[in-house]
């Protein structure tokens, strides 16, 4: 007998409101996945003539997926405010729910038009009881009560954590039900696979340069093993592979103008994945410090990131 999402959530120690919120997010992700599947048929590919607050050109799907994530929160009474990669400021709701929800509606947007991997990342923080301001979102990642992502690949898969391990579900596309495929996702102890965009090599700082050079040196180098490399230009895709079979993901700060603080956003990309990776037995840092200890100073703050199998993340850290 398959185990479905609501029944599995009942086995976790969490308030009913949080369990319901995960169900609602999963439903929104199912709708986003369907929209992604049909995007070419419905002329939903391509860019809009507008940019988000970070100066990135928005795709049609970025905006539609953003609305699909907002939709359930408007009526479910569980969320008091939201923040997203695609919204300049926070989005407060009239209802005073227990939670704040942050998300990246379509991560890996550059893959949309090439039928590559994209997904949705989310993070849940406790809400204050009174009026919500941006400052209420600026909490260290360790205050998250839930985090997860959906990936719209050959299968539609959802992984999430409520701080009791990482759980994986796959969508039955015929019935619309989320079916448990792994109650406890764990990272292996070691790996021989790294993920980094090599095109920026000349801009890297010495510790990252050293780490990658040593991986590339293979069996006869200081690491004494051959490494493989993968880069999907989709954090969701790369991290899903790492959560499935191990690896390390590096998107460092570098010397390019605008990349001094890295590319990926702390609140709704890096913090949720760091929570998941730690819960799966891995490690997540900005190169030096634990990501989940960093207190953000702004909503769309960027950070360098090294996360995945502990041994590799420790190695990069030791070079800093
Ligand atoms: P996005 O949220 O606008 O899609 O940007 C984030 C993505 C990550 O998914 C991916 O790891 C990274 O940007 C790829 O960047 P680059 O093109 O510099 O390799
Ligand atoms: Mg993103």
PDB file of N, CA, C and O and ligand atoms in Angstrom, residues 56 85-86 104-109 119 121 235-236 263-265 268-269, ligand 2:
ATOM      1  N   UNK A  56      16.992  40.879 -12.674  1.00  0.00           N
ATOM      2  CA  UNK A  56      16.962  39.731 -13.575  1.00  0.00           C
ATOM      3  C   UNK A  56      15.679  39.809 -14.393  1.00  0.00           C
ATOM      4  O   UNK A  56      14.615  40.096 -13.846  1.00  0.00           O
ATOM      5  N   UNK A  85      11.511  35.445  -4.431  1.00  0.00           N
ATOM      6  CA  UNK A  85      12.514  35.992  -5.341  1.00  0.00           C
ATOM      7  C   UNK A  85      11.873  36.971  -6.318  1.00  0.00           C
ATOM      8  O   UNK A  85      12.515  37.916  -6.769  1.00  0.00           O
ATOM      9  N   UNK A  86      10.622  36.748  -6.646  1.00  0.00           N
ATOM     10  CA  UNK A  86       9.975  37.548  -7.690  1.00  0.00           C
ATOM     11  C   UNK A  86       9.187  38.744  -7.153  1.00  0.00           C
ATOM     12  O   UNK A  86       8.510  39.430  -7.910  1.00  0.00           O
ATOM     13  N   UNK A 104      11.240  30.505  -3.775  1.00  0.00           N
ATOM     14  CA  UNK A 104      11.682  30.801  -5.130  1.00  0.00           C
ATOM     15  C   UNK A 104      10.749  29.987  -6.016  1.00  0.00           C
ATOM     16  O   UNK A 104      10.857  28.762  -6.063  1.00  0.00           O
ATOM     17  N   UNK A 105       9.805  30.646  -6.699  1.00  0.00           N
ATOM     18  CA  UNK A 105       8.758  29.888  -7.402  1.00  0.00           C
ATOM     19  C   UNK A 105       9.300  28.987  -8.506  1.00  0.00           C
ATOM     20  O   UNK A 105       8.870  27.849  -8.652  1.00  0.00           O
ATOM     21  N   UNK A 106      10.255  29.523  -9.310  1.00  0.00           N
ATOM     22  CA  UNK A 106      10.913  28.696 -10.336  1.00  0.00           C
ATOM     23  C   UNK A 106      12.412  28.910 -10.210  1.00  0.00           C
ATOM     24  O   UNK A 106      12.945  29.937 -10.616  1.00  0.00           O
ATOM     25  N   UNK A 107      13.068  27.928  -9.622  1.00  0.00           N
ATOM     26  CA  UNK A 107      14.522  28.007  -9.549  1.00  0.00           C
ATOM     27  C   UNK A 107      15.097  27.326 -10.795  1.00  0.00           C
ATOM     28  O   UNK A 107      14.576  26.306 -11.245  1.00  0.00           O
ATOM     29  N   UNK A 108      16.163  27.930 -11.321  1.00  0.00           N
ATOM     30  CA  UNK A 108      16.770  27.396 -12.548  1.00  0.00           C
ATOM     31  C   UNK A 108      16.035  27.892 -13.783  1.00  0.00           C
ATOM     32  O   UNK A 108      15.996  27.201 -14.809  1.00  0.00           O
ATOM     33  N   UNK A 109      15.479  29.106 -13.692  1.00  0.00           N
ATOM     34  CA  UNK A 109      14.631  29.626 -14.791  1.00  0.00           C
ATOM     35  C   UNK A 109      15.296  29.575 -16.167  1.00  0.00           C
ATOM     36  O   UNK A 109      14.607  29.477 -17.172  1.00  0.00           O
ATOM     37  N   UNK A 119      12.575  23.877 -10.512  1.00  0.00           N
ATOM     38  CA  UNK A 119      11.847  23.449  -9.318  1.00  0.00           C
ATOM     39  C   UNK A 119      11.403  24.646  -8.505  1.00  0.00           C
ATOM     40  O   UNK A 119      11.654  25.802  -8.878  1.00  0.00           O
ATOM     41  N   UNK A 121      11.472  26.189  -4.505  1.00  0.00           N
ATOM     42  CA  UNK A 121      12.100  26.035  -3.180  1.00  0.00           C
ATOM     43  C   UNK A 121      11.263  26.810  -2.164  1.00  0.00           C
ATOM     44  O   UNK A 121      10.794  27.915  -2.480  1.00  0.00           O
ATOM     45  N   UNK A 235      19.925  24.964  -9.202  1.00  0.00           N
ATOM     46  CA  UNK A 235      20.314  24.541  -7.857  1.00  0.00           C
ATOM     47  C   UNK A 235      19.436  23.372  -7.400  1.00  0.00           C
ATOM     48  O   UNK A 235      19.922  22.411  -6.806  1.00  0.00           O
ATOM     49  N   UNK A 236      18.150  23.486  -7.708  1.00  0.00           N
ATOM     50  CA  UNK A 236      17.237  22.399  -7.344  1.00  0.00           C
ATOM     51  C   UNK A 236      17.701  21.077  -7.964  1.00  0.00           C
ATOM     52  O   UNK A 236      17.719  20.041  -7.300  1.00  0.00           O
ATOM     53  N   UNK A 263      25.914  34.581  -5.800  1.00  0.00           N
ATOM     54  CA  UNK A 263      24.727  34.775  -6.643  1.00  0.00           C
ATOM     55  C   UNK A 263      23.449  34.356  -5.931  1.00  0.00           C
ATOM     56  O   UNK A 263      22.420  35.000  -6.032  1.00  0.00           O
ATOM     57  N   UNK A 264      23.530  33.245  -5.211  1.00  0.00           N
ATOM     58  CA  UNK A 264      22.297  32.647  -4.697  1.00  0.00           C
ATOM     59  C   UNK A 264      21.806  33.377  -3.459  1.00  0.00           C
ATOM     60  O   UNK A 264      22.598  33.929  -2.691  1.00  0.00           O
ATOM     61  N   UNK A 265      20.509  33.397  -3.290  1.00  0.00           N
ATOM     62  CA  UNK A 265      19.878  34.177  -2.235  1.00  0.00           C
ATOM     63  C   UNK A 265      19.733  33.350  -0.957  1.00  0.00           C
ATOM     64  O   UNK A 265      19.333  32.193  -0.976  1.00  0.00           O
ATOM     65  N   UNK A 268      15.581  32.323   0.559  1.00  0.00           N
ATOM     66  CA  UNK A 268      14.651  31.386  -0.089  1.00  0.00           C
ATOM     67  C   UNK A 268      15.339  30.404  -1.027  1.00  0.00           C
ATOM     68  O   UNK A 268      14.674  29.657  -1.727  1.00  0.00           O
ATOM     69  N   UNK A 269      16.681  30.405  -1.077  1.00  0.00           N
ATOM     70  CA  UNK A 269      17.382  29.376  -1.855  1.00  0.00           C
ATOM     71  C   UNK A 269      18.355  28.620  -0.948  1.00  0.00           C
ATOM     72  O   UNK A 269      18.277  27.398  -0.813  1.00  0.00           O
TER      73      UNK A 269
HETATM   74 MG1  LIG B   2      16.458  30.634  -7.863  1.00  0.00          MG
END
